Coordinates of C-alpha atoms in Angstrom, one line a residue:
M1478 CA 0.0 -0.1 -0.1
D1479 CA 1.7 3.4 -1.3
Q1480 CA 1.7 6.6 1.3
Q1481 CA -1.4 8.1 0.0
S1482 CA -3.5 5.1 0.7
L1483 CA -2.4 5.1 4.1
R1484 CA -3.2 8.7 4.5
Q1485 CA -6.5 8.0 2.9
S1486 CA -7.5 5.0 5.3
N1487 CA -6.1 6.8 8.8
P1488 CA -9.1 8.3 10.7
S1489 CA -7.3 10.6 12.2
D1490 CA -6.8 12.9 8.9
G1491 CA -10.3 12.7 8.0
K1492 CA -12.0 16.1 8.2
L1493 CA -15.3 15.0 10.6
P1494 CA -12.9 14.1 13.6
G1495 CA -11.3 17.5 12.8
K1496 CA -14.7 19.4 14.0
R1497 CA -14.2 18.4 17.7
P1498 CA -11.3 20.5 18.3
R1499 CA -13.1 23.7 17.0
F1500 CA -16.2 23.0 18.9
L1501 CA -14.2 22.7 22.2
L1502 CA -12.8 26.0 21.3
R1503 CA -16.2 27.7 20.8
L1504 CA -17.7 26.0 24.2
A1505 CA -14.7 27.5 25.9
L1506 CA -14.8 30.8 24.4
F1507 CA -18.8 30.7 25.4
L1508 CA -18.3 29.6 29.3
L1509 CA -15.6 32.2 29.3
S1510 CA -17.9 35.2 28.2
A1511 CA -20.6 33.8 30.5
V1512 CA -18.3 33.7 33.4
L1513 CA -17.2 38.0 32.6
V1514 CA -20.7 38.6 32.2
I1515 CA -21.7 37.3 35.5
G1516 CA -18.8 38.7 37.0
A1517 CA -19.5 41.8 36.0
V1518 CA -23.0 41.8 37.0
A1519 CA -21.8 40.5 40.7
V1520 CA -19.2 43.5 40.6
V1521 CA -22.2 46.3 39.6
V1522 CA -25.0 44.6 42.3
F1523 CA -22.1 44.0 45.2
R1524 CA -19.7 46.8 44.4
D1525 CA -19.7 48.0 48.1
R1526 CA -18.6 44.3 49.3
L1527 CA -17.0 42.9 46.6
N1528 CA -13.8 45.2 46.5
L1529 CA -10.0 45.2 47.2
D1530 CA -10.7 46.0 50.8
S1531 CA -12.9 42.6 51.3
I1532 CA -9.9 40.8 49.5
K1533 CA -7.5 42.6 52.2
R1534 CA -10.1 41.5 55.3
W1535 CA -10.0 37.9 53.7
I1536 CA -5.9 37.7 53.9
H1537 CA -5.8 39.5 57.1
Y1538 CA -8.1 37.4 59.1
R1539 CA -8.2 34.1 57.5
T1540 CA -6.6 32.5 60.7
L1541 CA -9.1 34.0 63.0
S1542 CA -12.3 31.9 63.7
I1543 CA -15.0 34.0 62.9
S1544 CA -18.8 33.5 63.6
D1545 CA -21.8 33.9 60.7
S1546 CA -22.3 37.3 62.0
G1547 CA -18.5 38.3 60.9
R1548 CA -17.3 38.6 64.8
A1549 CA -14.4 37.1 65.9
E1550 CA -13.8 35.3 69.4
S1551 CA -13.2 38.3 71.9
F1552 CA -10.0 38.1 74.0
P1553 CA -9.5 40.1 77.3
Y1554 CA -7.2 43.1 77.5
D1555 CA -5.7 44.4 80.3
G1556 CA -7.7 47.9 81.2
S1557 CA -10.7 49.6 81.2
L1558 CA -13.1 51.6 79.2
N1559 CA -11.5 54.7 81.0
D1560 CA -8.8 54.3 78.9
T1561 CA -7.6 56.1 75.3
F1562 CA -7.9 53.6 72.3
A1563 CA -6.4 53.9 68.8
V1564 CA -5.7 52.0 65.8
L1565 CA -2.2 51.3 65.0
D1566 CA -1.4 49.3 61.7
G1567 CA -4.6 47.5 62.5
D1568 CA -3.8 46.6 65.7
L1569 CA -5.6 47.8 68.9
L1570 CA -3.3 50.5 71.1
V1571 CA -4.6 50.7 74.6
C1572 CA -3.4 53.6 76.9
S1573 CA -3.7 54.1 80.4
P1574 CA -2.2 56.4 83.1
N1575 CA 0.2 53.1 83.8
A1576 CA 0.8 51.0 80.6
I1577 CA 0.7 51.1 76.7
S1578 CA -0.6 47.9 75.2
L1579 CA -0.8 46.8 71.5
Y1580 CA -2.7 44.3 70.7
S1581 CA -3.4 42.1 67.6
S1582 CA -6.6 40.8 66.1
S1583 CA -6.3 37.5 67.9
G1584 CA -5.4 39.1 71.3
T1585 CA -1.5 38.6 71.0
R1586 CA 0.0 41.4 73.0
Y1587 CA 3.2 42.9 71.3
V1588 CA 3.9 46.0 73.3
N1589 CA 3.6 46.2 77.6
Q1590 CA 4.9 49.4 78.3
A1591 CA 5.2 50.7 81.7
V1592 CA 4.5 54.1 82.2
Q1593 CA 3.3 57.1 84.2
M1594 CA 1.2 59.6 82.8
Q1595 CA -1.7 61.5 83.9
N1596 CA -3.8 62.1 80.9
P1597 CA -2.7 59.7 78.1
V1598 CA -3.3 61.1 74.2
V1599 CA -2.9 59.4 71.2
D1600 CA -2.4 60.4 67.9
S1601 CA -1.4 58.2 64.9
N1602 CA -0.4 58.5 61.1
G1603 CA -1.9 54.7 60.6
S1604 CA 1.7 53.1 60.8
L1605 CA 3.0 55.1 63.7
A1606 CA 1.8 56.5 66.7
V1607 CA 2.4 59.0 69.2
V1608 CA 1.4 58.3 72.9
Y1609 CA 1.7 61.7 75.5
D1610 CA 0.9 62.8 78.6
A1611 CA -1.0 66.0 78.2
G1612 CA 0.3 68.9 80.6
G1613 CA 3.5 66.1 81.5
S1614 CA 6.7 65.5 80.4
S1615 CA 6.6 62.0 78.5
L1616 CA 6.1 61.1 75.1
Y1617 CA 6.3 57.7 73.2
V1618 CA 6.5 56.7 69.9
L1619 CA 5.1 53.2 68.6
G1620 CA 5.5 51.2 65.3
Q1621 CA 6.4 47.6 63.8
R1622 CA 4.3 46.8 67.0
E1623 CA 7.3 48.1 69.3
L1624 CA 8.3 50.6 71.4
I1625 CA 10.6 52.9 68.7
W1626 CA 11.3 56.0 70.7
Q1627 CA 10.5 58.0 73.9
G1628 CA 11.3 61.1 75.2
E1629 CA 10.7 62.1 79.1
D1630 CA 12.1 65.6 79.4
F1631 CA 9.4 67.8 77.3
D1632 CA 8.4 70.9 78.8
S1633 CA 4.5 70.6 79.9
I1634 CA 2.9 68.7 76.4
L1635 CA -0.1 70.7 75.0
S1636 CA -0.2 68.6 71.9
A1637 CA 1.9 65.9 69.6
R1638 CA 1.3 65.2 65.9
L1639 CA 2.8 62.7 63.6
N1640 CA 2.8 63.4 59.7
R1641 CA 2.6 61.1 56.9
D1642 CA 6.2 60.2 56.9
G1643 CA 6.5 60.2 60.5
Y1644 CA 7.7 63.7 61.5
L1645 CA 6.8 64.6 64.9
T1646 CA 5.3 68.0 65.9
V1647 CA 5.2 68.9 69.5
V1648 CA 3.3 71.8 71.4
T1649 CA 4.9 72.5 74.8
Q1650 CA 4.5 75.9 77.3
S1651 CA 7.7 77.4 78.1
S1652 CA 8.6 79.8 80.5
G1653 CA 8.4 83.4 78.7
Y1654 CA 6.7 82.5 75.8
R1655 CA 2.9 81.3 75.1
G1656 CA 3.8 78.4 73.4
V1657 CA 6.6 76.4 71.8
V1658 CA 6.2 74.6 68.7
T1659 CA 9.2 71.8 67.7
V1660 CA 9.3 69.8 64.4
C1661 CA 11.4 66.9 64.7
D1662 CA 12.2 64.5 61.6
S1663 CA 11.8 61.0 61.8
T1664 CA 14.8 60.0 63.8
Y1665 CA 13.2 62.7 66.6
T1666 CA 16.2 65.2 65.4
P1667 CA 14.8 68.8 66.0
L1668 CA 14.5 70.6 62.7
M1669 CA 12.7 73.8 63.6
S1670 CA 11.4 75.5 67.0
V1671 CA 9.3 78.1 66.6
N1672 CA 8.8 80.7 70.0
V1673 CA 5.0 82.4 70.2
S1674 CA 4.7 85.5 72.4
S1675 CA 1.6 86.9 71.2
A1676 CA -1.1 84.2 71.5
F1677 CA -1.7 81.0 73.1
V1678 CA -0.8 78.2 71.0
L1679 CA -3.6 75.6 71.0
D1680 CA -2.1 73.2 68.4
A1681 CA 0.3 72.7 65.6
A1682 CA 0.5 70.3 63.0
L1683 CA 3.0 69.7 59.8
S1684 CA 1.9 68.8 56.3
D1685 CA 1.9 65.4 55.2
D1686 CA 4.6 66.3 52.4
G1687 CA 6.8 68.1 55.1
H1688 CA 6.7 71.6 53.9
T1689 CA 4.0 73.6 55.6
L1690 CA 3.6 74.1 59.6
A1691 CA 0.5 74.9 60.7
I1692 CA 0.2 76.8 64.3
L1693 CA -3.4 77.2 65.7
T1694 CA -3.6 80.5 68.5
M1695 CA -5.9 81.9 70.6
G1696 CA -5.4 85.7 72.0
Q1697 CA -7.3 89.1 71.7
Q1698 CA -8.0 91.3 69.4
D1699 CA -9.4 94.5 70.2
G1700 CA -10.8 93.1 73.2
V1701 CA -12.4 90.0 71.6
V1702 CA -11.2 86.5 71.6
Q1703 CA -9.9 85.5 68.4
S1704 CA -8.4 82.4 67.0
T1705 CA -5.7 82.6 64.1
L1706 CA -4.2 80.0 61.8
S1707 CA -0.5 80.6 60.9
L1708 CA 1.0 78.7 58.1
Y1709 CA 4.9 78.6 58.0
G1710 CA 7.2 77.1 55.8
L1711 CA 9.7 74.6 57.3
N1712 CA 12.7 76.1 58.2
T1713 CA 15.6 74.9 59.7
G1714 CA 17.3 77.9 60.9
D1715 CA 18.3 78.1 64.5
S1716 CA 16.4 81.2 65.5
G1717 CA 12.8 80.7 67.3
Q1718 CA 11.6 84.3 65.8
F1719 CA 9.9 83.3 62.4
T1720 CA 7.5 85.2 60.3
P1721 CA 4.4 83.4 59.2
D1722 CA 4.1 83.3 55.5
V1723 CA 0.0 83.2 55.9
T1724 CA -2.2 84.6 58.4
T1725 CA -5.9 83.6 58.5
S1726 CA -8.3 84.7 61.0
L1727 CA -10.7 81.7 62.2
G1728 CA -13.0 84.1 64.3
A1729 CA -14.7 83.8 67.7
V1730 CA -14.0 80.2 68.0
V1731 CA -12.7 77.5 69.9
A1732 CA -10.3 75.0 68.0
L1733 CA -10.9 71.4 69.4
D1734 CA -8.8 69.3 67.0
T1735 CA -6.4 69.6 63.9
K1736 CA -5.4 67.4 60.7
H1737 CA -3.0 68.8 58.5
T1738 CA -2.9 67.2 54.9
Q1739 CA -0.7 67.9 51.8
D1740 CA -2.3 71.0 51.4
Q1741 CA -5.1 71.5 53.7
V1742 CA -5.4 72.1 57.3
W1743 CA -8.9 70.8 58.7
M1744 CA -9.8 72.5 62.1
V1745 CA -12.6 71.3 64.3
T1746 CA -14.0 74.0 66.3
D1747 CA -17.1 74.7 68.9
Q1748 CA -18.9 76.6 66.3
G1749 CA -18.2 74.1 63.0
L1750 CA -15.7 72.7 60.6
T1751 CA -12.9 75.1 58.9
I1752 CA -11.1 73.8 55.8
A1753 CA -8.0 76.0 55.0
D1754 CA -5.8 75.7 52.1
H1755 CA -2.1 77.0 52.2
A1756 CA -3.0 80.5 50.3
G1757 CA -5.4 80.8 53.4
Q1758 CA -8.6 80.5 51.7
T1759 CA -11.0 78.8 53.7
V1760 CA -14.6 76.7 53.3
T1761 CA -16.6 76.0 56.7
A1762 CA -19.7 73.7 57.7
D1763 CA -21.8 75.5 60.1
W1764 CA -22.9 74.1 63.1
S1765 CA -23.6 76.9 65.0
S1766 CA -27.0 76.5 65.8
L1767 CA -26.3 72.7 66.9
Y1768 CA -24.6 70.7 69.6
L1769 CA -21.8 68.8 68.9
K1770 CA -21.6 65.8 70.3
R1771 CA -18.8 63.6 68.6
Y1772 CA -16.3 64.0 65.8
T1773 CA -13.7 62.3 64.0
L1774 CA -11.2 63.8 61.6
D1775 CA -9.7 60.1 60.9
G1776 CA -11.2 59.7 57.6
D1777 CA -9.3 60.0 54.7
G1778 CA -10.5 63.3 52.7
F1779 CA -13.6 63.9 54.9
A1780 CA -15.0 65.0 58.7
V1781 CA -17.5 63.3 60.7
A1782 CA -19.6 65.1 63.1
L1783 CA -22.9 63.8 65.4
L1784 CA -24.5 66.9 65.9
G1785 CA -28.1 67.3 67.8
R1786 CA -30.8 70.2 68.5
Y1787 CA -30.6 69.5 72.0
R1788 CA -27.6 68.8 74.3
A1789 CA -29.5 65.8 75.4
G1790 CA -31.7 62.7 73.6
S1791 CA -31.2 60.7 70.9
Q1792 CA -32.3 62.4 68.2
A1793 CA -29.1 63.7 66.2
Q1794 CA -27.7 63.7 62.6
L1795 CA -24.7 62.9 60.7
W1796 CA -22.8 65.3 59.0
V1797 CA -19.7 64.0 56.8
T1798 CA -18.0 66.7 55.1
D1799 CA -15.7 66.3 52.3
E1800 CA -12.5 68.3 51.2
Q1801 CA -14.8 71.3 49.1
G1802 CA -16.8 71.6 52.2
Q1803 CA -20.0 69.7 50.9
T1804 CA -21.7 67.8 53.3
H1805 CA -23.7 64.8 53.2
T1806 CA -26.6 64.3 56.4
L1807 CA -27.9 61.0 58.1
E1808 CA -30.6 61.6 60.7
I1809 CA -29.9 59.2 63.6
D1810 CA -32.4 58.0 66.5
Q1811 CA -30.5 56.4 68.9
Q1812 CA -28.1 57.3 71.5
V1813 CA -24.5 56.8 70.1
L1814 CA -21.8 55.5 72.1
S1815 CA -19.1 55.9 69.9
L1816 CA -18.3 57.4 66.6
S1817 CA -15.2 56.3 64.4
A1818 CA -13.6 56.5 60.8
A1819 CA -11.0 55.0 58.7
G1820 CA -10.4 55.1 55.1
R1821 CA -13.3 55.6 53.6
Y1822 CA -15.5 53.9 56.5
I1823 CA -17.2 55.3 59.6
A1824 CA -18.5 53.1 62.3
V1825 CA -21.3 53.9 64.6
L1826 CA -22.3 51.9 67.5
T1827 CA -25.3 52.3 69.4
G1828 CA -26.9 50.7 72.3
D1829 CA -27.6 47.1 70.6
R1830 CA -25.8 47.3 67.0
L1831 CA -22.9 48.6 64.9
D1832 CA -23.4 50.0 61.3
I1833 CA -20.6 50.8 59.2
Y1834 CA -21.1 53.5 56.3
T1835 CA -19.1 54.7 53.4
D1836 CA -17.9 58.2 53.0
T1837 CA -21.2 59.0 51.2
L1838 CA -23.4 57.7 53.9
E1839 CA -24.4 54.5 52.1
L1840 CA -24.7 51.5 54.8
Y1841 CA -22.0 49.2 54.0
A1842 CA -22.4 46.3 57.2
S1843 CA -24.3 46.1 60.4
L1844 CA -23.6 43.6 63.4
E1845 CA -26.8 43.3 65.6
G1846 CA -26.6 42.5 69.5
T1847 CA -23.5 44.5 70.6
Q1848 CA -24.6 44.8 74.0
G1849 CA -21.8 45.2 76.3
A1850 CA -19.7 47.1 74.2
R1851 CA -19.3 50.8 74.7
S1852 CA -16.6 51.7 72.1
A1853 CA -15.8 50.9 68.7
L1854 CA -13.0 51.7 66.2
A1855 CA -13.2 51.7 62.4
L1856 CA -10.5 50.1 60.3
K1857 CA -9.1 51.2 56.9
D1858 CA -10.1 47.6 55.4
G1859 CA -13.9 48.3 56.8
S1860 CA -13.6 46.1 59.6
A1861 CA -14.2 47.3 63.2
I1862 CA -13.1 47.1 66.5
L1863 CA -15.6 46.7 69.5
I1864 CA -14.4 47.2 73.0
S1865 CA -16.3 46.4 76.3
D1866 CA -15.5 46.7 80.0
D1867 CA -13.0 43.9 79.7
T1868 CA -13.1 42.0 76.2
V1869 CA -12.1 43.1 72.7
S1870 CA -13.4 41.6 69.3
F1871 CA -12.6 42.2 65.4
Y1872 CA -15.9 42.5 63.5
I1873 CA -14.9 41.6 59.9
P1874 CA -18.0 42.2 57.4

């Protein structure tokens, strides 16, 4: 038999069997298209849950035992509800007059630092935290699950803040001045010290890019108490007498809290929220006709305030104000025990539930049956920490 006859007699060379690979290819393409369509629909329908944050939560908390409600097993902590709490790189930081402790989501204690403080206060940039004794002389910086620096010879500390790169700004009282503002680099070496004698310094913060120092003061002008924002370019000269590049009057308000981003200074006052750029231009959310019950500046690009028509009672409004001064509001008809923000999320704890909202006040997740919890801390991935008298648990949506 010649080679041509062999080829003709070989079934594998025929046209009919050759249709199978093309059919499988078409089937595979159809199935792939169906998966892509279903996936696109799922992303649209569940866009608030199927995001990068949910993946982060799955990776970070995969070793925890989590109930169907999303609550991880609780663990005891050494402290009480009178302590100061903060989130440090996803862990719980607990500061009491006698100790600074840091707990992971599983309850492992990485830091147990004995201290002596009368009024512990915490400020965190997410990866680092500074703990200081308001009115005292001691200050501690924590990061990478350990104590990385401490100072105990400060004059009376009024405030201490960290910018995004870990630069430390400390406001102290000093004889002969109404406030001294010292900026240190990430190795805690002093770079700039501003002596203020014309008004009392309330707060100060370095911008996240490290170029602009904001100082808030309060003094009298023509017999009227006025608060002022002064902006200085970072200057490593050794003179303590510096002239501000920009000065902005805030009016007869009392500044309660401050945050300095790369190009904006956020200031919570008793009368409203004021956001100033580095040219001194301001936008304000005015709540002077309402009672300020709770607030937080810890969200990314927004501030949150809980406001009520009356000092007492559970009826209130949740205000979320963005960088342009635009405000979203939500009616709240329950007593709010705790308010917190991180990333794009807001945690609102009431007597029996925890609600997590996005920065546009869309409900993201809820947890029923939180009786016993009296404080809640939002995390940047959309989860939250619930704190009771003697235990802590993590809620993972």
